[in-house]
PDB file of C-alpha atoms in Angstrom:
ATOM      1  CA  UNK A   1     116.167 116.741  94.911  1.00 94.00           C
ATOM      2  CA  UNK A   2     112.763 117.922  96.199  1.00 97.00           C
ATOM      3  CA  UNK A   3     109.562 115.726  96.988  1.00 97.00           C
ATOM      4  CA  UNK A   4     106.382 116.022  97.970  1.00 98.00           C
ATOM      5  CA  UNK A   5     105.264 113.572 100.953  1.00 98.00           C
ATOM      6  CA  UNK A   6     101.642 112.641 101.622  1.00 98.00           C
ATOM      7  CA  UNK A   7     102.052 111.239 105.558  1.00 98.00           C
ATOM      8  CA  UNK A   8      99.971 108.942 107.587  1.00 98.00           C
ATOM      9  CA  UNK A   9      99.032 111.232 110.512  1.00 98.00           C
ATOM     10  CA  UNK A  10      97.045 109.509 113.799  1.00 97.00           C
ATOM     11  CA  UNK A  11      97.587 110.749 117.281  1.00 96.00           C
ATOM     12  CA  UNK A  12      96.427 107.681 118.873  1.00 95.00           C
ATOM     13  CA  UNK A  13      94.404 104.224 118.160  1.00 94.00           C
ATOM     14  CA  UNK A  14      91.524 105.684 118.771  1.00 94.00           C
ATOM     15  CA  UNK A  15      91.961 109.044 116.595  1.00 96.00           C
ATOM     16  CA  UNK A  16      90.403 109.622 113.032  1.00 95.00           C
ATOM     17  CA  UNK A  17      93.635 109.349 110.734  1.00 96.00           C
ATOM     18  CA  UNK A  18      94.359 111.514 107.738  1.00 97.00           C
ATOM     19  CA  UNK A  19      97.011 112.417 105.280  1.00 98.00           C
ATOM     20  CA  UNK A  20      99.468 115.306 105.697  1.00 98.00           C
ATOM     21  CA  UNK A  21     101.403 116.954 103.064  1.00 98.00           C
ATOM     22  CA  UNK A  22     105.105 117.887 103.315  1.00 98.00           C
ATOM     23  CA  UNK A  23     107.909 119.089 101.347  1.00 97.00           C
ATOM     24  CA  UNK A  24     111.283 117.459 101.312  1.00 96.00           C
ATOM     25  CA  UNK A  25     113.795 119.561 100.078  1.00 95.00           C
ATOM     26  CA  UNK A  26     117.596 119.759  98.760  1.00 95.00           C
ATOM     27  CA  UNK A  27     117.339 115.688  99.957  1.00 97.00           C
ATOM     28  CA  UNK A  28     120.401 113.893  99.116  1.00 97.00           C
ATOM     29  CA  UNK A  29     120.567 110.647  97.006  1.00 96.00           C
ATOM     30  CA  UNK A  30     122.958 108.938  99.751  1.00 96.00           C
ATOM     31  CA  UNK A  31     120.163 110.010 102.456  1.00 96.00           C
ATOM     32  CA  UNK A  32     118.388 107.052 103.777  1.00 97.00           C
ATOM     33  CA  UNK A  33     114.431 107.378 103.765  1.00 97.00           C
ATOM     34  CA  UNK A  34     115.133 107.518 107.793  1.00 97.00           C
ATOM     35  CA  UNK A  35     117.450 109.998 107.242  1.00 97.00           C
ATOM     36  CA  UNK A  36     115.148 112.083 105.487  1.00 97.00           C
ATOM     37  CA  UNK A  37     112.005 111.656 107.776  1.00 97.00           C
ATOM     38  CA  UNK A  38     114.643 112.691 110.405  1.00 97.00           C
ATOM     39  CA  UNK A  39     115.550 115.725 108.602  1.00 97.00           C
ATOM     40  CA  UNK A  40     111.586 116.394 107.868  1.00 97.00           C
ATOM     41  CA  UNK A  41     111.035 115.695 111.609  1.00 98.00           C
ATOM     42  CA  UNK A  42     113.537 118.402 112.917  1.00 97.00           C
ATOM     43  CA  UNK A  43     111.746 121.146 110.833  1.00 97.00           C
ATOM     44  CA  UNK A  44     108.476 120.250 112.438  1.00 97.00           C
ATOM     45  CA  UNK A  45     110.136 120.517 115.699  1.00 97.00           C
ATOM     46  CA  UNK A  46     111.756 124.088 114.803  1.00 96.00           C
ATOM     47  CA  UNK A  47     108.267 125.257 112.899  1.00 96.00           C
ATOM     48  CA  UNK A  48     106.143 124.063 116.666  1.00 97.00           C
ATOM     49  CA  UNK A  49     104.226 120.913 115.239  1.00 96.00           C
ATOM     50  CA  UNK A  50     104.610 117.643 116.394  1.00 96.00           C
ATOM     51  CA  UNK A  51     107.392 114.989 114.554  1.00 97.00           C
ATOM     52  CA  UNK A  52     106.270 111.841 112.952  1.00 98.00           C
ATOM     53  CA  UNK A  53     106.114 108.944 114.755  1.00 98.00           C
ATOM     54  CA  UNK A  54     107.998 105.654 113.034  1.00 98.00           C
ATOM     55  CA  UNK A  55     109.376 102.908 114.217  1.00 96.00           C
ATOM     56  CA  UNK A  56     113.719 102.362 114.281  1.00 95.00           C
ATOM     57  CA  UNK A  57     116.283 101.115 116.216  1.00 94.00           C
ATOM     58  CA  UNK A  58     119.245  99.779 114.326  1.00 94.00           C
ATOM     59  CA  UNK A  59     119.273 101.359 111.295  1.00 94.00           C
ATOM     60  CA  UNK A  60     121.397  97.987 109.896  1.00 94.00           C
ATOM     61  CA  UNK A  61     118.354  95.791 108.432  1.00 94.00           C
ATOM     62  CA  UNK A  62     118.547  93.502 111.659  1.00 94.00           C
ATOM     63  CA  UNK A  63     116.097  94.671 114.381  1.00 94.00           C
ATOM     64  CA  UNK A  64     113.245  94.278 112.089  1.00 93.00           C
ATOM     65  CA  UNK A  65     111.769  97.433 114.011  1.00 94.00           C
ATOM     66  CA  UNK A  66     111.264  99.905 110.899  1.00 94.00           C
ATOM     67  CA  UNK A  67     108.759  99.196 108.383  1.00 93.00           C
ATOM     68  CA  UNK A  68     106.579 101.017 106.321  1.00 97.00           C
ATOM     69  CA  UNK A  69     104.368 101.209 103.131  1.00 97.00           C
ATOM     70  CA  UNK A  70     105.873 103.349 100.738  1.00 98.00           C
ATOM     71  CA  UNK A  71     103.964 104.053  97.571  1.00 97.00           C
ATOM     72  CA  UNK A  72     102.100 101.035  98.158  1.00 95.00           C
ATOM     73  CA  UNK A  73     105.172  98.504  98.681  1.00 96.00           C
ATOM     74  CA  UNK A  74     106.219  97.233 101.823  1.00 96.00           C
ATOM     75  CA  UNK A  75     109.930  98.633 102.900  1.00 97.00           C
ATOM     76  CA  UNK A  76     109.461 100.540  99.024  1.00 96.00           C
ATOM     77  CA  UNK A  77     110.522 100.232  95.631  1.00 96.00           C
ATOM     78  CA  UNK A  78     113.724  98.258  96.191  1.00 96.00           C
ATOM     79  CA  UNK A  79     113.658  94.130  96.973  1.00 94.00           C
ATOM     80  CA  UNK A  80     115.294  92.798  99.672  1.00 95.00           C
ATOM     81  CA  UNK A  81     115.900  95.953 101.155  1.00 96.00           C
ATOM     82  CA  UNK A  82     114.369  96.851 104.598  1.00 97.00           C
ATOM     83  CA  UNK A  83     113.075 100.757 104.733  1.00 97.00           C
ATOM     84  CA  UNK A  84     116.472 101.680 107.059  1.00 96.00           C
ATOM     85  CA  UNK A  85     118.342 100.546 104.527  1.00 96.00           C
ATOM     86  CA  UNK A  86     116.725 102.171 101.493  1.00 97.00           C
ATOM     87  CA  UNK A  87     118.621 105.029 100.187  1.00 97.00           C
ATOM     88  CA  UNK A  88     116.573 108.444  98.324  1.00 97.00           C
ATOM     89  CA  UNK A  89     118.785 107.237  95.239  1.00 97.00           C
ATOM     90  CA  UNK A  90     115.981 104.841  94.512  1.00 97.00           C
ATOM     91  CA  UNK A  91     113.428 107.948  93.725  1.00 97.00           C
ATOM     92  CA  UNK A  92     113.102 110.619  90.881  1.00 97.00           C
ATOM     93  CA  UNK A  93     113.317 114.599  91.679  1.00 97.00           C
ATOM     94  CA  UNK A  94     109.849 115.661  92.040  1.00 97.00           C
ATOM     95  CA  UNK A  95     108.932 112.600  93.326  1.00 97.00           C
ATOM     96  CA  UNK A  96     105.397 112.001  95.168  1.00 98.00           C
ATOM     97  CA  UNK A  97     105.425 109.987  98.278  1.00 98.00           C
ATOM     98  CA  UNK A  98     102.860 108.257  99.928  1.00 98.00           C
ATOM     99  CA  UNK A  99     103.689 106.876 103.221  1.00 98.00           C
ATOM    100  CA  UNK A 100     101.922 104.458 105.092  1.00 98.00           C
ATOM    101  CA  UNK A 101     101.653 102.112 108.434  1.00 98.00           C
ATOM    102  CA  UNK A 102     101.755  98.757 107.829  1.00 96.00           C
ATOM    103  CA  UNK A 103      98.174  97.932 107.084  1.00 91.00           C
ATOM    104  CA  UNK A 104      96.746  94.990 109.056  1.00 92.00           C
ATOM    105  CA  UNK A 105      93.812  94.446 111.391  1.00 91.00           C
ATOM    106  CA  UNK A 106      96.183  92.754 113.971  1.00 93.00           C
ATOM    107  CA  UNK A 107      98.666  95.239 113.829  1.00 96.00           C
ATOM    108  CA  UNK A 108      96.889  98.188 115.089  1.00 95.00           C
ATOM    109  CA  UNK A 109      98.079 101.633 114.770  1.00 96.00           C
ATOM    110  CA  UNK A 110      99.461 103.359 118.026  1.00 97.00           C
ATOM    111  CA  UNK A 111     100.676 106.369 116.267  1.00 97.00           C
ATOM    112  CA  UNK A 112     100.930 107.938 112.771  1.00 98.00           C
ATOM    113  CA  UNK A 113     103.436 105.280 111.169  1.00 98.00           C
ATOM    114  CA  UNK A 114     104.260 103.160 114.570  1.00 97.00           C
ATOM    115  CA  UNK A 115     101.806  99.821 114.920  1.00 97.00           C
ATOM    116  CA  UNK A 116     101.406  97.122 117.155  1.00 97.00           C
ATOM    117  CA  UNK A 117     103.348  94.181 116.328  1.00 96.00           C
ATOM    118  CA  UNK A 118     102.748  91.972 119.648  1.00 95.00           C
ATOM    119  CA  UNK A 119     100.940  89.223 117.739  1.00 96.00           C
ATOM    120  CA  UNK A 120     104.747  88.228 116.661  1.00 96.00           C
ATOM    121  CA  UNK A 121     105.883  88.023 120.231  1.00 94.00           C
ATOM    122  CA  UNK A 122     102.677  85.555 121.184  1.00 95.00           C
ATOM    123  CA  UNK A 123     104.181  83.220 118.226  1.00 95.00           C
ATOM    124  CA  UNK A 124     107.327  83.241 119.172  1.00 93.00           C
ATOM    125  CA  UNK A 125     106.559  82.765 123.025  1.00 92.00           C
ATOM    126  CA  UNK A 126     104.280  79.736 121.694  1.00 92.00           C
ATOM    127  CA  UNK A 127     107.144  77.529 120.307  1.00 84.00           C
ATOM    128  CA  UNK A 128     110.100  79.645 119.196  1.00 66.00           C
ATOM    129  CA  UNK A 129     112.738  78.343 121.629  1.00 66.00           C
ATOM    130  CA  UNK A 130     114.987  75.258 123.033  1.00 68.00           C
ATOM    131  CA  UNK A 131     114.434  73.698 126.137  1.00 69.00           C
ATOM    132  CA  UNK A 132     115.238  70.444 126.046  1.00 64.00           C
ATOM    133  CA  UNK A 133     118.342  70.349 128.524  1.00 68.00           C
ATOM    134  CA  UNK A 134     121.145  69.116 126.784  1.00 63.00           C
ATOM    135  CA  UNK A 135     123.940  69.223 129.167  1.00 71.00           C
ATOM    136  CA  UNK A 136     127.012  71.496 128.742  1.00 75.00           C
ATOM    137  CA  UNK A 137     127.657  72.727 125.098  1.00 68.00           C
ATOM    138  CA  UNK A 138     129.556  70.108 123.236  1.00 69.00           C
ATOM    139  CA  UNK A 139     132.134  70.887 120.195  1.00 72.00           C
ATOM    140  CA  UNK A 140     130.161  72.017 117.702  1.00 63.00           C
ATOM    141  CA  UNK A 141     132.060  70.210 114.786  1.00 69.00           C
ATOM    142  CA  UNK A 142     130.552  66.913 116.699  1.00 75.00           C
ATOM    143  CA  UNK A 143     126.974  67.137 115.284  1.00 78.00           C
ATOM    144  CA  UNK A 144     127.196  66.632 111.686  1.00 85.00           C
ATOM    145  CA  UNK A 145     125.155  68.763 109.684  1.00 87.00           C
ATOM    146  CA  UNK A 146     124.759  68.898 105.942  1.00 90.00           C
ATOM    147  CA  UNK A 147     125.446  71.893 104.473  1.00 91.00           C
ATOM    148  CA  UNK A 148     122.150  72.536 102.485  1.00 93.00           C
ATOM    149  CA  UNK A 149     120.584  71.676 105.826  1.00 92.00           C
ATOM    150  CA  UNK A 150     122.501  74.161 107.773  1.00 90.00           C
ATOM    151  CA  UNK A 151     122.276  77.104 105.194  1.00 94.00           C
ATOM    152  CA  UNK A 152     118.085  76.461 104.919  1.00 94.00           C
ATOM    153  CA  UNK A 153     118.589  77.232 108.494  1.00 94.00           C
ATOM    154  CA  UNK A 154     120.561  80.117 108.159  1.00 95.00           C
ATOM    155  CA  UNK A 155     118.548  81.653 105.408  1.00 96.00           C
ATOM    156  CA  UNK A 156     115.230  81.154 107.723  1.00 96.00           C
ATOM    157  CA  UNK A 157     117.092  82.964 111.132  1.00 95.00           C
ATOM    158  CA  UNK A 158     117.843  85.887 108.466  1.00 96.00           C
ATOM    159  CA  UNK A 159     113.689  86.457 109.060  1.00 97.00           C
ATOM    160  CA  UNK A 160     113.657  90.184 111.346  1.00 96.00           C
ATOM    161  CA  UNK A 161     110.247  90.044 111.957  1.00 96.00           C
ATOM    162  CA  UNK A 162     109.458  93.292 110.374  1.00 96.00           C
ATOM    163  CA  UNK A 163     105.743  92.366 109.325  1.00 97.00           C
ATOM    164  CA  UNK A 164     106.436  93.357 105.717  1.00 97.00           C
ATOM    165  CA  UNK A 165     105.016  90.053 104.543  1.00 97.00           C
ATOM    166  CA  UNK A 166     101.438  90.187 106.869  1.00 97.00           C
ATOM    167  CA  UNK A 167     101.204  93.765 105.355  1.00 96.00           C
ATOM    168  CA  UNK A 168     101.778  92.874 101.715  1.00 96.00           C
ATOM    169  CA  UNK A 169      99.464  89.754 101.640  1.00 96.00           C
ATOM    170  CA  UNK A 170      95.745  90.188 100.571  1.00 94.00           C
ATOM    171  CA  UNK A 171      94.488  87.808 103.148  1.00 95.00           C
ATOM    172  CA  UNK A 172      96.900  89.950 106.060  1.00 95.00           C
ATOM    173  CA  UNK A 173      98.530  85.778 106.956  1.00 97.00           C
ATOM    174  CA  UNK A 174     101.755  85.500 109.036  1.00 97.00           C
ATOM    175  CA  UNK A 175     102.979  81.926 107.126  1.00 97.00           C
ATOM    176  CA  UNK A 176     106.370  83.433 106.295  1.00 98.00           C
ATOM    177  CA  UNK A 177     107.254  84.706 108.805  1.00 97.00           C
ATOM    178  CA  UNK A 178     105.907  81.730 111.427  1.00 97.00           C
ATOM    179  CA  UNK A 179     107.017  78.917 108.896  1.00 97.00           C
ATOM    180  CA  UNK A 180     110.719  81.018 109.363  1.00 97.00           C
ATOM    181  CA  UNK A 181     110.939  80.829 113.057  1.00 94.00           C
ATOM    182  CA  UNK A 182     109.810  77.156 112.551  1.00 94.00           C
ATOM    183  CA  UNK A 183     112.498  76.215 110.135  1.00 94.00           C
ATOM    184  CA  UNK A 184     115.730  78.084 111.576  1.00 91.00           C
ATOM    185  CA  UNK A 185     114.721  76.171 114.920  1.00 89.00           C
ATOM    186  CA  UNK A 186     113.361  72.670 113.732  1.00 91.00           C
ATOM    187  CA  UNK A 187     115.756  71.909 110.641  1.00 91.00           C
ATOM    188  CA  UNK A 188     119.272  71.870 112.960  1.00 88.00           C
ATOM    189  CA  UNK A 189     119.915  69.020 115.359  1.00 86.00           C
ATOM    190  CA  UNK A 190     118.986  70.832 118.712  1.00 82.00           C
ATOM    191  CA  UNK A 191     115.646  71.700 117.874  1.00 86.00           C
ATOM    192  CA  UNK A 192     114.692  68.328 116.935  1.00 85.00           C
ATOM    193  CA  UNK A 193     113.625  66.932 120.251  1.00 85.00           C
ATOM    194  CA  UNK A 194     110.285  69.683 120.655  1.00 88.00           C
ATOM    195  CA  UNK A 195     110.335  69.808 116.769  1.00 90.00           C
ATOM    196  CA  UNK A 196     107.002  68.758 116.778  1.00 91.00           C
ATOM    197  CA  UNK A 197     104.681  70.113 119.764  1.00 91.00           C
ATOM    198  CA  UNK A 198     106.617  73.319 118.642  1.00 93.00           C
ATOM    199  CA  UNK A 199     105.057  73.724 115.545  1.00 95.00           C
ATOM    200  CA  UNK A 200     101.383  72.559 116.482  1.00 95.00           C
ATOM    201  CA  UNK A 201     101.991  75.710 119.146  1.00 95.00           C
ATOM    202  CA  UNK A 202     103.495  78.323 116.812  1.00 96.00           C
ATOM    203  CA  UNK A 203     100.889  77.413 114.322  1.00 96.00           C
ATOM    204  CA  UNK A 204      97.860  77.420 116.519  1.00 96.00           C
ATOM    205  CA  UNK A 205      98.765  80.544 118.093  1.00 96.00           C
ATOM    206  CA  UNK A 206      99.470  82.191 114.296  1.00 97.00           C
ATOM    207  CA  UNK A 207      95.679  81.229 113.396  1.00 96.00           C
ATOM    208  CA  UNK A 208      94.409  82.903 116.256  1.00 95.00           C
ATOM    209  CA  UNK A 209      95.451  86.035 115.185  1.00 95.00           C
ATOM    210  CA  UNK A 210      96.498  85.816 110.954  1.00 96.00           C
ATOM    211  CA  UNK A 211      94.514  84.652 107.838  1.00 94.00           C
ATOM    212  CA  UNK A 212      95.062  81.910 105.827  1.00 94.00           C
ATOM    213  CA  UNK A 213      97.719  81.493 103.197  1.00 95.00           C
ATOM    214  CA  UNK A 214      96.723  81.589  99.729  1.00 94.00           C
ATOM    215  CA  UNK A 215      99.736  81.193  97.777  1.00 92.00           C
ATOM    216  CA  UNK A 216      99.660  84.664  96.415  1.00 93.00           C
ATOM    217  CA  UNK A 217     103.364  84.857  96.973  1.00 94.00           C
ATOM    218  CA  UNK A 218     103.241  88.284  97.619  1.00 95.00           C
ATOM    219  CA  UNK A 219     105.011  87.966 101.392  1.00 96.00           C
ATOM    220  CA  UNK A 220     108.340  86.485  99.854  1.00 96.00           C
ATOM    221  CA  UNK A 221     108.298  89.948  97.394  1.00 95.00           C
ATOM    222  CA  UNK A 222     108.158  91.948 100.295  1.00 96.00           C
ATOM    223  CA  UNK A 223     110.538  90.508 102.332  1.00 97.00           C
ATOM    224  CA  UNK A 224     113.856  92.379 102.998  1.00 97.00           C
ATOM    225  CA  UNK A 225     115.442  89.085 103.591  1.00 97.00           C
ATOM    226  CA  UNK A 226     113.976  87.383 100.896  1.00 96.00           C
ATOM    227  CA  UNK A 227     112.546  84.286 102.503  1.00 97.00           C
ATOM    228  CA  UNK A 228     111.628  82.049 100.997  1.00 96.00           C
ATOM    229  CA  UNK A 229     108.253  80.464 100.333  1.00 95.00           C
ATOM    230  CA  UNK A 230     109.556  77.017 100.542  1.00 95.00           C
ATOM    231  CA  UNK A 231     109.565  77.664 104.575  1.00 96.00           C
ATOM    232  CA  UNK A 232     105.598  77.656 104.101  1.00 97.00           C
ATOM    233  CA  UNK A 233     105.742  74.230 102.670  1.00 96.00           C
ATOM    234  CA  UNK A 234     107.703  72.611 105.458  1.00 94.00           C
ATOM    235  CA  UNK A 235     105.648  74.173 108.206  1.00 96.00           C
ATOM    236  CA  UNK A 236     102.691  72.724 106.809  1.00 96.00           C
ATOM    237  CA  UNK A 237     104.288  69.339 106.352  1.00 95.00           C
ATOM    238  CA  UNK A 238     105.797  69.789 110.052  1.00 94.00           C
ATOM    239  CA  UNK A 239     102.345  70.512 110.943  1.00 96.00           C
ATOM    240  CA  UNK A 240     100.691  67.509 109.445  1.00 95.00           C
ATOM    241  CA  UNK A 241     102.829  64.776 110.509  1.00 93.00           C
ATOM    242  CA  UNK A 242     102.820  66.200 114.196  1.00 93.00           C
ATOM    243  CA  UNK A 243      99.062  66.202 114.058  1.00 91.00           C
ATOM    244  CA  UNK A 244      98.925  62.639 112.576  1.00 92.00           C
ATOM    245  CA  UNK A 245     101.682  61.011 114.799  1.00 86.00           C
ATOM    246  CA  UNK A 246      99.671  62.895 118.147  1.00 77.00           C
ATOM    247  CA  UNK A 247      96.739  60.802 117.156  1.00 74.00           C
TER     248      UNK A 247
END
């Protein structure tokens, strides 16, 4: 099939961006969009312009590192589907694409499609880790954990930290993805002894750099992992009881 692709073009932070179009031809359904913008990238290369800067790494739906707006929808048209994982059977022949960086104030463009995500790395460095010593690693089977207890847990860590959900929400707020790294780590036995300080600093640090959360439940659409909103609503409980039981 052949498409038409308008392209966020910006050769650095400081540049005046603009859209580019480009044709994408004889592009096979089993392509992935990557595949594709790889494909589009090596004819630049051949005609003498300069490729398209995105973000990848894995290509599996893990690293979290690829991410764009696609028609308007973070990661595009298909749910719970990160962009490296979204196939061109998902679009029509003739097909017009628009294709976007994720579009947030604190994720600044560095160039065309590639932005800053470091804001993620200050929330994580803030609280998302174990440090309480615990001796050497007992048998595993020894700490009883409920099943429902251990899965919420699982189902948080799925979180890559793409930034689909601060791109998709109106008010640009990082509650999904913080209240994730907050649940994976506080809702299993080891996390439980910095369970609270750790939220008051993952959540401080969030605010200094995200809006508020609204409920517009537009970050748990976007999500390739499908996280859940329900995350949101134990952060904030985490987050009051810590601040009540410090005074």
């Amino acid at each position: 099939m052949d498409l038409t692709l308008r392209v966020w073009r910006q050769e650095s932070p400081e540049a005046e961006g603009r859209f580019e179009t480009y044709r994408a031809v004889d592009v096979q359904p089993d392509m992935s969009f990557l595949e594709m913008l790889d494909i589009l990238n090596e004819k630049l290369l051949t005609s003498g312009f300069e490729p398209i800067a995105f973000d990848h790494d894995c290509r599996e739906g893990i690293c979290g590192s690829c991410g764009v707006m696609i028609n308007g929808q973070a990661h595009g048209p298909q749910r719970n589907t990160a962009t490296c994982q979204l196939h061109m059977r998902e679009f029509s022949d003739g097909d017009t694409l628009v294709i976007e960086p994720w579009r947030a104030t604190n994720f600044p463009i560095i160039r065309d499609l590639v932005v800053d995500r470091s804001p993620f790395d200050r929330i994580i460095t803030a609280g998302g880790y174990i440090s309480a010593p615990t001796g050497s690693a007992p048998e595993a089977n020894l700490i009883p954990v409920p099943k429902e207890t251990s899965d919420a847990a699982m189902d948080a860590a799925a979180c890559i930290g793409c930034g689909a959900c601060v791109a998709a929400c109106p008010n640009g707020a990082a509650q999904l993805f913080t209240a994730a790294k907050v649940a994976h780590l506080n809702l299993l036995p080891q996390g439980g002894p910095e369970r609270r300080s750790r939220v008051e600093r993952m959540v401080e640090t969030m605010e200094e750099y995200f809006g508020s959360c609204t409920n517009h439940g537009e970050c748990e659409s976007a999500c390739p992992k499908g996280i859940s909103l329900d995350n949101i609503a134990l952060m904030n409980r985490e987050y009051l009881l810590s601040k009540i039981r410090s005074r």
